[in-house]
Amino acid sequence: MNDNKSKFPIGELAQSASSSSPKVDELAEKKKNQKKSLIKMGVMGVLTLILLIFSSLSWFTQNRETSVGDMQIKTATLPFDIATKGANVRNQSVINSKRSEYVEGSSGPYSNPSGTSGTYYTDDSLLLRYTPEVDDPNTTDVDESITPDISPGSSGELSLYVIPKTDSSMKVKVSLNVVAFAEIDKYDVSTVTNAETNEEETVYTNNGTQIVEITSLADFTTAANAVNNSTAASEAAKYIAAADYLKGHILFFGGLGETTTNSGSSGSETVWEYYYTTPYTSRIINQKIASGNEGKAVQVPIYWMWTNTLGQIALQTNTNNLRSGIPVVEESVINLTDDTDTDKELLLAYLNTNKSSVFTVTETITQDMIYNADALANFETLSKQYNAADYEIGTRIAYFMIEVTVESDS
Amino acid sequence: MKNMIEKFKGLTVSKKIQIIAAMIFTIALLVTIPVYAWFTNQKKAAEMFKVEYPNALYINAAHREDQVNLALDGINVNEYQLNADGTIKTVNDTPVKITEERYVFSVSGSNTNQFILQMAHTNNNLFTYKIYAATEQTTEPESGTYVEYKATGEHTENTMVFTGDTVSKDDVLYYVKGDEVSGGYLNMGSGASVANSGTSDTHYYKTYGDNTNVESHAVPSYWQATINADQGANKQFCKYFILEVTWNNTVQATQTAKETDLVYFSVTRKS
């Protein structure tokens, strides 16, 4: 930086002896300096750019869909293991064909915080398990041996446990993701010469089905074309929309609701007043694990539901008797001006934010309609489009996967 | 440290640039690696669920036309059968009354292997209801019992499309009566003219609870049959049925007041 000074030391005259005039000399020097600083700036710019690329690269990895094969790297630094418990794995062959990294894991006995011991399975990429519900043999409900497929009205609990490696309290962050798959017909293409016209004809022969993950329009179209299913390829946008509806219609909750006892002539029975509390509308759970649980299986309660009717979600009072079925969360009149968010307020806000994922939106849906669903006209519009979305899900989606990511949360 | 700075100062400009660049790269790498480490520092779990295909099922008039075209009204027990020339048919100089009416309806849908067809009816008129399988054809059959149906082209309720389905408005369709559908009453004994009453009957109890003061002819009789859908490769099917209503004139003659009966059809997917 002190080039000037070294060229013109104090006490020395400027090179007046030189042939050129001092003014021209100064100008040339100035120009030289300008050039120098330009190069410096250029270098700085390049370096900044490199830094930017590096930092944006890291930014990119932070937000990337977590589907790469690096998953097998041992994560010894996490202060906990994850575990699951239950008799069976649902649709194991299907999930293994699509996500081979998920394994049953190693089983071992663990006890829960209250001391009850059981068999749990642990691994870093774990297939969640479930235990089929034991049906009451005294009732004539549906076939007890068959695990029912999922349809509107279905619900369940994810069997997810955290086993801390230390006795200190910790926080875990659980992210939930819903991934949809379609099952489309596969075709073999062959060319056959027509005996009458002697012309070559393309013949499509059905050859079973293919399960395709619904990610993007381009990927789905490619996958459909790969199995020569031009119908599915041309309807790719509808499959994408259906996957979006599925994500909108599966709701997650953190706790069970209230029951009430009805007594009638045929005896008393316990029925749900509402099913759940604590909706996880952001799909992110910040769960605190209490201290003193080293080596114990602590459950992270996650309930999911594919609500059958809109009335169960959106109605605040049901004064017009529009609801069929039991409310999903406690019904209450919303108050948007107070500070606290009730479960009902959270759900309605969710419906409003995710309008296009919950409703087919063939007719305009406004926030006002969602926040006033008890009015018959609003209810009819919303309900119709909620059901239409359900139909789209049912006709396009064959499987869906709930993916759970567990991290340390400081 | 001072030494290093001195050394650094002594370097040429290009060397300085090189060193600075190398340092920045190192720092950048150091930043990047922890990010990747953070990325793997998580555990994952997943569960796969199978979605049930919606079992679209429709009950419509003939040729899947809107239900309004399945009109069961206008049964007149005092009408006489006519000959081809329009005169009243007689047997031994006694005019013969009409004792039967037939109506065509369809059950169609998708992704259904078997469905349960249910008919629920009241018993005010003491009619007999029987359901027969039917086949559709566009030319008039030469023999057999059949029902004529003039297409209206109304398909607002059921828009399913079948290959080769080229019927348009005012085309006449013929539905040939086939075998009787094997089903049975859930709450009416054979030969009985009314449904079982009393709170001990499960169907009665479901409808009326503990109430016992119910007119016996108004108690609905439930008839059910399990039917194979025989769906095609595209998982669609359409089946036709003929509802045959018959009555006994001597019994009907005792009925002086006009009565109304309600007949309900419903279908549910069995598998």
XYZ file of C-alpha atoms in Angstrom:
681
model
C 0.000 0.000 0.000
C 2.930 2.334 0.597
C 4.225 2.152 -2.914
C 3.896 5.884 -3.288
C 6.004 6.539 -0.251
C 8.802 4.223 -1.290
C 8.874 5.813 -4.707
C 9.015 9.295 -3.271
C 10.906 9.116 -0.002
C 10.592 12.148 2.217
C 13.380 14.601 1.809
C 14.155 13.570 -1.687
C 13.105 15.646 -4.603
C 10.794 14.316 -7.148
C 12.667 13.107 -10.136
C 12.907 16.500 -11.687
C 15.933 15.409 -13.642
C 13.899 13.062 -15.714
C 13.075 14.031 -19.237
C 9.355 14.053 -18.807
C 7.610 16.854 -17.001
C 6.495 16.179 -13.399
C 2.832 16.493 -14.360
C 2.983 13.733 -16.958
C 4.986 11.590 -14.600
C 2.396 11.983 -11.875
C -0.354 11.050 -14.265
C 1.421 7.891 -15.390
C 1.993 6.950 -11.771
C -1.661 7.546 -10.967
C -2.729 5.366 -13.832
C -0.381 2.601 -12.687
C -1.830 2.778 -9.219
C -5.347 2.647 -10.559
C -4.455 -0.473 -12.513
C -3.000 -2.038 -9.401
C -6.023 -1.369 -7.303
C -8.193 -2.700 -10.105
C -6.299 -6.001 -10.076
C -6.548 -6.131 -6.300
C -10.255 -5.530 -6.476
C -10.588 -8.201 -9.128
C -8.778 -10.730 -6.970
C -10.922 -9.822 -3.991
C -14.005 -10.211 -6.121
C -12.985 -13.681 -7.271
C -12.212 -14.756 -3.732
C -15.539 -13.382 -2.504
C -17.256 -15.296 -5.239
C -15.484 -18.518 -4.212
C -16.517 -17.922 -0.619
C -20.037 -17.248 -1.740
C -20.131 -20.488 -3.695
C -18.856 -22.411 -0.713
C -21.279 -20.826 1.664
C -24.231 -21.216 -0.668
C -23.208 -24.815 -1.250
C -23.458 -25.410 2.447
C -26.703 -23.522 2.579
C -27.929 -25.765 -0.182
C -27.054 -28.961 1.654
C -28.781 -27.740 4.768
C -32.067 -27.497 2.980
C -31.751 -30.383 0.630
C -34.220 -33.246 0.694
C -32.584 -35.810 2.865
C -32.479 -38.707 0.518
C -28.818 -39.279 -0.334
C -26.916 -42.433 0.472
C -24.674 -40.747 3.043
C -27.231 -41.769 5.602
C -25.243 -44.814 6.565
C -22.528 -42.701 8.179
C -22.513 -43.469 11.872
C -23.789 -40.557 13.868
C -21.922 -41.174 17.047
C -22.212 -37.557 18.061
C -25.971 -37.603 18.593
C -26.747 -38.057 22.274
C -29.611 -40.454 21.598
C -30.811 -43.422 19.556
C -34.209 -43.741 17.978
C -36.344 -46.814 18.474
C -39.677 -48.310 17.534
C -41.838 -51.066 18.908
C -44.640 -53.230 17.571
C -45.507 -56.551 15.996
C -45.219 -55.770 12.294
C -43.824 -53.454 9.673
C -46.482 -52.118 7.325
C -45.970 -52.827 3.601
C -42.347 -53.813 4.150
C -41.626 -55.046 0.624
C -42.986 -51.854 -0.895
C -41.000 -49.540 1.332
C -37.840 -51.590 0.818
C -38.223 -51.402 -2.933
C -38.391 -47.622 -2.710
C -36.152 -46.794 0.253
C -33.671 -49.579 0.835
C -31.832 -47.614 3.542
C -34.639 -48.240 5.994
C -34.078 -51.437 7.964
C -35.777 -53.279 10.768
C -32.766 -52.606 12.987
C -31.510 -54.577 15.930
C -33.965 -55.561 18.603
C -33.322 -55.477 22.287
C -35.084 -55.079 25.590
C -35.549 -51.562 26.866
C -37.799 -50.158 29.495
C -39.824 -47.001 29.298
C -39.532 -44.206 31.906
C -42.214 -45.814 34.055
C -40.276 -49.069 34.176
C -42.274 -51.293 31.821
C -39.910 -53.321 29.714
C -40.432 -54.384 26.114
C -38.711 -55.220 22.852
C -37.622 -52.203 20.854
C -35.852 -51.964 17.502
C -33.110 -49.410 16.951
C -31.204 -48.166 13.933
C -30.214 -44.882 12.346
C -32.645 -45.510 9.463
C -35.504 -47.332 10.983
C -38.685 -48.940 9.700
C -41.407 -47.886 12.094
C -43.503 -50.740 13.453
C -47.096 -51.076 14.526
C -49.293 -53.557 16.324
C -52.594 -54.401 14.621
C -55.501 -53.383 16.732
C -57.123 -56.237 18.540
C -60.742 -56.138 17.573
C -63.465 -56.784 20.061
C -64.629 -60.342 19.287
C -68.083 -59.491 20.604
C -68.799 -57.017 17.869
C -69.451 -57.810 14.239
C -67.049 -55.208 12.913
C -65.059 -55.662 9.738
C -62.831 -58.659 9.147
C -60.495 -58.829 12.095
C -57.637 -60.565 10.318
C -57.154 -57.957 7.625
C -55.206 -54.769 8.224
C -57.375 -52.167 6.551
C -56.005 -49.878 3.897
C -55.969 -46.196 4.611
C -58.918 -44.080 3.549
C -60.523 -40.857 4.774
C -61.291 -41.349 8.444
C -58.212 -43.476 9.104
C -55.891 -42.530 11.898
C -53.014 -43.945 13.840
C -50.019 -43.412 16.028
C -46.384 -43.441 14.959
C -44.377 -45.736 17.181
C -41.353 -43.480 17.689
C -39.121 -43.541 20.747
C -35.926 -41.757 21.725
C -33.345 -43.555 23.871
C -31.019 -40.946 25.458
C -27.368 -41.889 25.839
C -26.868 -39.599 28.807
C -28.825 -38.806 31.932
C -29.055 -35.097 31.235
C -32.161 -33.563 29.791
C -32.138 -32.875 26.077
C -34.241 -31.529 23.263
C -34.932 -33.279 19.992
C -36.341 -31.817 16.823
C -38.594 -34.152 14.880
C -39.565 -33.261 11.310
C -42.428 -35.013 9.581
C -42.700 -35.462 5.872
C -45.359 -37.167 3.769
C -44.229 -38.782 0.514
C -46.780 -40.034 -2.017
C -46.486 -42.917 -4.449
C -48.675 -43.865 -7.378
C -49.133 -47.346 -8.760
C -49.390 -47.121 -12.539
C -49.868 -49.787 -15.183
C -46.763 -51.016 -16.973
C -46.897 -51.748 -20.690
C -44.663 -53.708 -23.035
C -44.468 -52.312 -26.529
C -44.100 -54.582 -29.518
C -44.527 -54.126 -33.231
C -46.845 -56.512 -34.991
C -47.542 -56.739 -38.691
C -51.244 -56.614 -39.404
C -52.175 -59.668 -41.496
C -54.874 -57.831 -43.441
C -53.333 -54.472 -44.180
C -49.725 -55.698 -44.021
C -48.891 -52.602 -42.012
C -46.845 -52.490 -38.861
C -48.800 -51.720 -35.734
C -47.641 -50.862 -32.244
C -49.185 -53.118 -29.638
C -49.237 -52.293 -25.927
C -49.449 -55.251 -23.578
C -50.189 -54.755 -19.915
C -47.389 -56.113 -17.795
C -48.303 -55.503 -14.169
C -47.872 -52.269 -12.299
C -45.087 -50.004 -11.208
C -44.910 -47.972 -8.027
C -43.665 -44.489 -8.796
C -42.738 -41.830 -6.291
C -44.527 -38.565 -6.993
C -41.906 -35.839 -6.800
C -41.915 -33.387 -9.667
C -43.871 -33.072 -12.874
C -40.817 -33.845 -14.999
C -39.723 -36.854 -12.939
C -43.183 -38.365 -12.887
C -43.635 -37.900 -16.624
C -40.275 -39.566 -17.224
C -41.157 -42.463 -14.931
C -44.527 -42.969 -16.611
C -43.007 -42.880 -20.070
C -40.373 -45.378 -18.954
C -43.122 -47.963 -18.474
C -44.881 -46.853 -21.693
C -47.868 -45.488 -19.810
C -48.714 -42.415 -21.853
C -52.022 -41.881 -20.029
C -50.297 -41.495 -16.683
C -47.617 -39.346 -18.281
C -50.199 -36.991 -19.724
C -51.956 -36.785 -16.363
C -48.748 -36.087 -14.428
C -50.082 -32.740 -13.209
C -53.069 -34.475 -11.632
C -50.784 -36.902 -9.800
C -48.721 -33.987 -8.500
C -51.900 -32.260 -7.337
C -53.135 -35.430 -5.631
C -49.837 -35.811 -3.780
C -50.218 -32.231 -2.631
C -53.770 -32.885 -1.408
C -52.550 -35.926 0.501
C -49.932 -33.805 2.270
C -52.651 -31.301 3.097
C -55.143 -33.847 4.395
C -52.870 -35.859 6.674
C -52.744 -33.973 9.951
C -50.383 -34.631 12.859
C -51.097 -34.225 16.561
C -49.208 -34.453 19.814
C -51.835 -35.692 22.228
C -55.118 -37.561 22.587
C -58.369 -35.716 23.179
C -61.152 -36.104 25.699
C -63.670 -38.864 26.070
C -67.113 -38.772 27.562
C -69.441 -41.453 28.832
C -72.845 -41.827 27.275
C -75.381 -43.826 29.186
C -78.425 -45.240 27.461
C -80.822 -48.112 27.790
C -78.263 -50.541 26.385
C -75.690 -49.575 29.026
C -73.022 -46.888 29.060
C -70.310 -46.492 26.500
C -67.236 -44.304 26.275
C -67.045 -42.128 23.188
C -64.626 -39.463 22.002
C -65.660 -35.899 22.562
C -62.806 -34.882 20.262
C -59.878 -36.938 19.068
C -56.674 -34.949 19.507
C -54.858 -31.986 21.003
C -51.741 -30.051 19.958
C -51.884 -30.042 16.154
C -48.402 -30.020 14.612
C -49.389 -27.782 11.735
C -45.768 -26.880 10.961
C -44.828 -30.579 10.807
C -41.988 -29.866 13.219
C -41.949 -31.075 16.796
C -39.630 -29.708 19.448
C -39.724 -32.374 22.093
C -38.060 -32.096 25.465
C -36.704 -35.291 26.992
C -36.488 -35.118 30.776
C -33.279 -35.890 32.601
C -32.595 -39.267 34.171
C -33.687 -41.346 31.180
C -30.374 -42.799 30.030
C -30.998 -46.043 28.166
C -34.773 -45.757 28.493
C -37.235 -45.647 25.588
C -39.018 -42.301 25.811
C -41.951 -41.981 23.448
C -42.356 -38.996 21.146
C -46.131 -39.028 20.815
C -47.185 -38.455 17.202
C -50.716 -39.149 16.039
C -51.825 -38.781 12.464
C -55.273 -38.572 10.966
C -56.796 -38.375 7.525
C -59.942 -36.582 8.546
C -63.069 -37.863 6.864
C -65.154 -34.714 6.710
C -64.306 -31.049 6.733
C -66.851 -30.395 9.482
C -64.683 -32.285 11.931
C -61.850 -29.830 11.317
C -63.397 -26.495 10.484
C -66.589 -26.095 12.537
C -66.382 -23.934 15.632
C -69.748 -24.595 17.227
C -71.782 -27.001 15.086
C -74.918 -25.034 15.959
C -76.278 -25.776 12.490
C -75.667 -29.513 12.956
C -73.470 -29.657 9.879
C -70.877 -31.993 11.317
C -70.885 -35.702 10.710
C -68.376 -37.527 12.841
C -66.416 -36.530 15.911
C -64.436 -33.255 15.988
C -60.693 -33.602 15.432
C -59.829 -31.009 18.081
C -61.983 -29.295 20.682
C -64.595 -27.053 19.088
C -64.395 -23.454 20.225
C -65.232 -20.053 18.822
C -62.008 -18.554 17.609
C -60.678 -15.248 18.864
C -58.018 -13.937 16.559
C -57.197 -10.899 18.689
C -55.981 -12.637 21.841
C -52.443 -13.901 22.271
C -53.084 -17.571 22.839
C -53.669 -19.963 19.975
C -56.246 -22.631 20.641
C -56.043 -25.937 18.776
C -59.019 -24.845 16.680
C -57.299 -21.578 15.762
C -54.155 -23.470 14.755
C -56.164 -25.801 12.512
C -58.099 -22.996 10.852
C -54.889 -21.067 10.264
C -53.457 -24.225 8.747
C -56.460 -24.568 6.412
C -56.089 -20.961 5.391
C -52.336 -21.136 4.759
C -52.598 -24.422 2.893
C -55.811 -23.749 0.963
C -54.490 -25.131 -2.287
C -53.331 -28.360 -0.620
C -56.549 -28.981 1.284
C -59.205 -27.960 -1.220
C -59.428 -28.523 -4.948
C -60.080 -24.766 -5.190
C -62.341 -25.059 -8.200
C -64.264 -22.212 -6.641
C -62.592 -19.321 -4.871
C -61.912 -19.955 -1.220
C -61.251 -17.013 1.048
C -59.915 -16.723 4.557
C -63.305 -15.386 5.570
C -64.994 -18.597 4.416
C -62.577 -20.767 6.390
C -62.932 -18.680 9.543
C -66.743 -18.779 9.160
C -67.250 -22.374 8.130
C -70.291 -22.669 10.378
C -72.301 -20.687 7.843
C -74.101 -23.132 5.595
C -73.048 -21.617 2.273
C -69.376 -21.536 3.257
C -69.557 -25.017 4.660
C -71.028 -26.453 1.487
C -68.397 -24.896 -0.756
C -65.520 -25.940 1.484
C -66.871 -29.398 2.147
C -67.474 -30.153 -1.505
C -63.928 -29.238 -2.429
C -62.435 -31.054 0.548
C -64.220 -34.227 -0.554
C -63.205 -33.700 -4.159
C -59.582 -33.563 -3.021
C -60.089 -36.812 -1.097
C -61.366 -38.451 -4.250
C -58.316 -37.247 -6.174
C -56.059 -38.714 -3.502
C -57.867 -42.034 -3.557
C -57.818 -42.437 -7.307
C -54.206 -41.355 -7.858
C -52.227 -42.283 -4.766
C -51.550 -45.929 -3.994
C -49.124 -45.597 -1.088
C -47.839 -42.882 1.132
C -44.894 -42.821 3.457
C -44.553 -40.799 6.624
C -40.885 -39.972 6.996
C -39.553 -38.834 10.362
C -36.225 -37.068 10.837
C -34.881 -36.728 14.363
C -32.115 -34.277 15.211
C -30.608 -32.673 18.263
C -32.285 -29.420 19.116
C -30.261 -26.984 21.143
C 4.216 -14.047 14.791
C 6.131 -10.874 14.031
C 8.559 -12.969 12.027
C 5.742 -14.357 9.969
C 4.359 -10.937 9.240
C 7.809 -9.761 8.232
C 8.188 -12.780 5.987
C 4.789 -12.152 4.502
C 5.670 -8.561 3.807
C 8.839 -9.708 2.081
C 6.981 -11.817 -0.401
C 6.182 -10.709 -3.920
C 2.619 -9.657 -4.716
C 1.816 -12.836 -6.618
C 3.059 -14.998 -3.716
C 0.916 -12.933 -1.349
C -2.132 -13.556 -3.492
C -1.391 -17.262 -3.606
C -1.070 -17.527 0.146
C -4.239 -15.552 0.784
C -6.135 -17.673 -1.712
C -4.853 -20.894 -0.133
C -5.890 -19.684 3.295
C -9.360 -18.746 2.134
C -9.834 -22.113 0.485
C -8.809 -23.852 3.677
C -11.204 -21.807 5.758
C -13.977 -22.397 3.254
C -13.381 -26.138 3.401
C -13.417 -26.038 7.166
C -16.773 -24.286 7.025
C -18.158 -26.741 4.488
C -17.165 -29.957 6.201
C -19.016 -29.254 9.452
C -22.086 -28.433 7.395
C -21.955 -31.830 5.782
C -21.415 -33.338 9.188
C -24.452 -31.524 10.510
C -26.364 -32.896 7.599
C -25.645 -36.513 8.461
C -26.145 -35.855 12.130
C -29.712 -37.057 12.224
C -31.639 -40.258 12.458
C -34.533 -41.198 10.274
C -37.537 -43.475 10.442
C -40.376 -44.177 8.053
C -43.657 -46.027 7.723
C -45.482 -46.908 4.504
C -49.276 -46.915 4.219
C -51.502 -48.254 1.467
C -54.283 -45.967 0.302
C -57.619 -47.563 -0.422
C -58.998 -46.826 -3.864
C -62.316 -44.991 -3.548
C -65.048 -47.425 -4.303
C -67.159 -45.422 -6.661
C -70.596 -47.032 -6.785
C -73.659 -45.658 -8.504
C -77.299 -46.656 -8.635
C -78.988 -45.188 -11.673
C -81.799 -45.774 -14.076
C -81.260 -47.954 -17.136
C -78.060 -47.224 -19.024
C -76.673 -45.333 -16.018
C -79.025 -42.444 -16.647
C -80.148 -40.151 -13.864
C -82.223 -41.665 -11.113
C -85.236 -39.535 -11.961
C -85.777 -41.865 -14.907
C -86.330 -44.806 -12.598
C -89.919 -43.897 -11.789
C -91.796 -46.405 -9.757
C -94.932 -44.325 -9.473
C -98.197 -44.954 -11.229
C -98.835 -48.545 -10.347
C -102.582 -48.944 -10.785
C -103.851 -52.253 -9.503
C -107.159 -51.764 -11.287
C -105.810 -51.577 -14.820
C -106.493 -54.277 -17.359
C -104.148 -56.046 -19.685
C -104.496 -55.069 -23.322
C -104.305 -57.105 -26.488
C -102.083 -56.041 -29.364
C -105.051 -54.279 -31.010
C -105.739 -52.210 -27.901
C -108.772 -54.116 -26.688
C -108.967 -55.437 -23.159
C -107.678 -58.952 -22.832
C -110.240 -61.407 -21.523
C -110.125 -64.986 -20.340
C -113.548 -66.717 -20.322
C -115.132 -63.303 -20.918
C -113.527 -61.967 -17.740
C -111.143 -59.047 -18.200
C -107.623 -59.784 -16.985
C -106.062 -57.263 -14.667
C -102.398 -56.269 -14.771
C -100.606 -57.953 -11.908
C -97.013 -57.012 -12.541
C -94.727 -54.130 -13.406
C -91.031 -54.157 -14.261
C -88.440 -51.445 -13.807
C -84.825 -51.375 -14.929
C -82.022 -49.950 -12.874
C -78.270 -50.147 -13.030
C -75.433 -50.517 -10.555
C -72.092 -49.323 -11.842
C -68.790 -48.255 -10.421
C -65.109 -48.883 -10.210
C -62.590 -50.884 -8.224
C -65.164 -53.227 -6.773
C -65.026 -57.002 -6.861
C -68.223 -57.664 -4.979
C -70.980 -55.448 -3.756
C -74.016 -55.866 -1.572
C -77.251 -54.727 -3.136
C -79.877 -53.857 -0.575
C -83.533 -53.198 -1.124
C -85.561 -51.824 1.733
C -89.285 -51.440 1.330
C -92.418 -50.892 3.339
C -95.348 -53.297 3.017
C -98.473 -51.158 2.776
C -99.586 -52.519 -0.585
C -98.609 -56.119 0.000
C -96.625 -56.133 -3.217
C -94.042 -58.772 -3.927
C -90.651 -57.495 -5.011
C -88.181 -59.595 -6.920
C -84.898 -58.596 -8.539
C -83.632 -60.190 -11.718
C -80.361 -59.800 -13.551
C -80.789 -58.137 -16.939
C -78.806 -57.761 -20.115
C -78.928 -54.719 -22.325
C -79.363 -54.904 -26.062
C -80.169 -52.404 -28.768
C -82.323 -54.671 -30.942
C -85.717 -55.945 -29.902
C -85.475 -59.499 -28.579
C -87.541 -62.099 -30.410
C -88.493 -63.961 -27.301
C -88.280 -63.779 -23.542
C -89.399 -61.145 -21.119
C -87.877 -57.746 -21.581
C -88.353 -54.132 -20.671
C -88.188 -51.311 -23.175
C -86.349 -48.151 -22.223
C -86.089 -44.951 -24.202
C -82.747 -43.301 -23.558
C -82.841 -39.724 -22.306
C -79.118 -39.020 -22.478
C -79.157 -37.648 -18.923
C -75.870 -38.521 -17.271
C -75.391 -35.772 -14.730
C -75.103 -38.139 -11.754
C -72.880 -40.743 -13.294
C -70.409 -39.734 -15.959
C -68.648 -43.079 -16.285
C -67.830 -43.898 -19.871
C -67.651 -47.405 -21.269
C -66.020 -48.453 -24.476
C -68.464 -48.900 -27.326
C -71.098 -46.984 -25.433
C -72.748 -45.116 -28.295
C -76.336 -44.781 -27.117
C -77.809 -41.355 -27.718
C -81.054 -39.656 -26.782
C -84.286 -41.378 -27.878
C -82.554 -44.635 -28.781
C -84.637 -47.535 -27.560
C -82.879 -50.063 -25.389
C -84.127 -53.501 -24.435
C -83.379 -55.146 -21.141
C -83.844 -58.889 -21.173
C -84.860 -60.482 -17.937
C -82.360 -63.072 -16.718
C -82.102 -65.184 -13.601
C -83.491 -64.051 -10.315
C -80.793 -62.590 -8.092
C -80.267 -64.897 -5.172
C -80.697 -62.890 -2.050
C -82.811 -62.983 1.001
C -84.721 -60.950 3.511
C -82.918 -60.154 6.708
C -86.000 -59.476 8.772
C -88.956 -61.092 7.075
C -89.839 -64.768 7.208
C -90.644 -66.571 3.965
C -94.318 -66.133 3.120
C -94.716 -63.353 5.652
C -96.278 -60.150 4.407
C -94.732 -57.781 6.929
C -91.301 -57.394 8.490
C -90.486 -58.680 11.928
C -91.601 -56.314 14.642
C -90.647 -56.043 18.277
C -87.626 -54.680 20.091
C -85.988 -58.110 20.179
C -85.443 -57.926 16.416
C -82.064 -56.236 15.810
C -83.180 -54.419 12.660
C -86.337 -53.179 14.309
C -84.369 -52.038 17.336
C -81.853 -50.145 15.225
C -84.646 -48.190 13.561
C -87.110 -47.672 16.366
C -85.177 -48.271 19.584
C -87.434 -48.989 22.522
C -90.572 -47.728 20.754
C -93.104 -50.480 20.198
C -96.123 -48.588 18.912
C -95.254 -48.841 15.201
C -97.695 -49.782 12.462
C -96.495 -53.180 11.300
C -96.795 -52.478 7.537
C -94.546 -49.448 7.893
C -91.656 -51.450 9.333
C -89.149 -51.740 6.493
C -88.162 -55.129 5.146
C -84.518 -55.471 4.246
C -83.486 -57.656 1.354
C -79.819 -58.162 0.521
C -77.768 -59.971 -2.085
C -74.027 -60.230 -2.616
C -73.238 -59.748 -6.287
C -70.005 -60.216 -8.208
C -69.165 -57.050 -10.096
C -67.275 -58.876 -12.900
C -65.318 -55.705 -13.555
C -63.256 -55.308 -16.665
C -59.532 -54.731 -16.982
C -59.995 -51.025 -16.366
C -61.623 -51.848 -13.014
C -65.021 -50.600 -14.127
C -68.307 -52.406 -14.263
C -71.968 -51.806 -15.017
C -74.706 -54.268 -14.108
C -78.386 -54.078 -14.956
C -81.247 -55.320 -12.864
C -84.975 -55.588 -13.302
C -87.180 -54.928 -10.320
C -90.356 -56.920 -10.738
C -93.330 -55.814 -8.678
C -96.215 -58.292 -8.619
C -99.487 -58.316 -6.757
C -102.323 -60.620 -6.134
C -105.604 -59.164 -7.337
C -107.775 -60.838 -4.782
C -105.674 -59.476 -1.984
C -105.445 -56.045 -3.588
C -109.217 -55.973 -4.044
C -109.585 -55.760 -0.320
C -107.527 -52.584 -0.288
C -109.894 -49.723 -0.712
C -107.599 -46.851 0.190
C -104.702 -45.888 -1.987
C -101.414 -46.661 -0.267
C -97.870 -45.556 -0.778
C -94.836 -47.757 -0.428
C -91.269 -46.643 -0.205
C -88.588 -48.667 -1.948
C -84.958 -47.855 -1.326
C -81.951 -49.293 -3.106
C -78.472 -49.033 -1.756
C -75.126 -50.608 -2.584
C -71.959 -51.018 -0.586
C -68.651 -52.447 -1.652
C -67.881 -55.783 -0.101
C -64.435 -56.373 -1.568
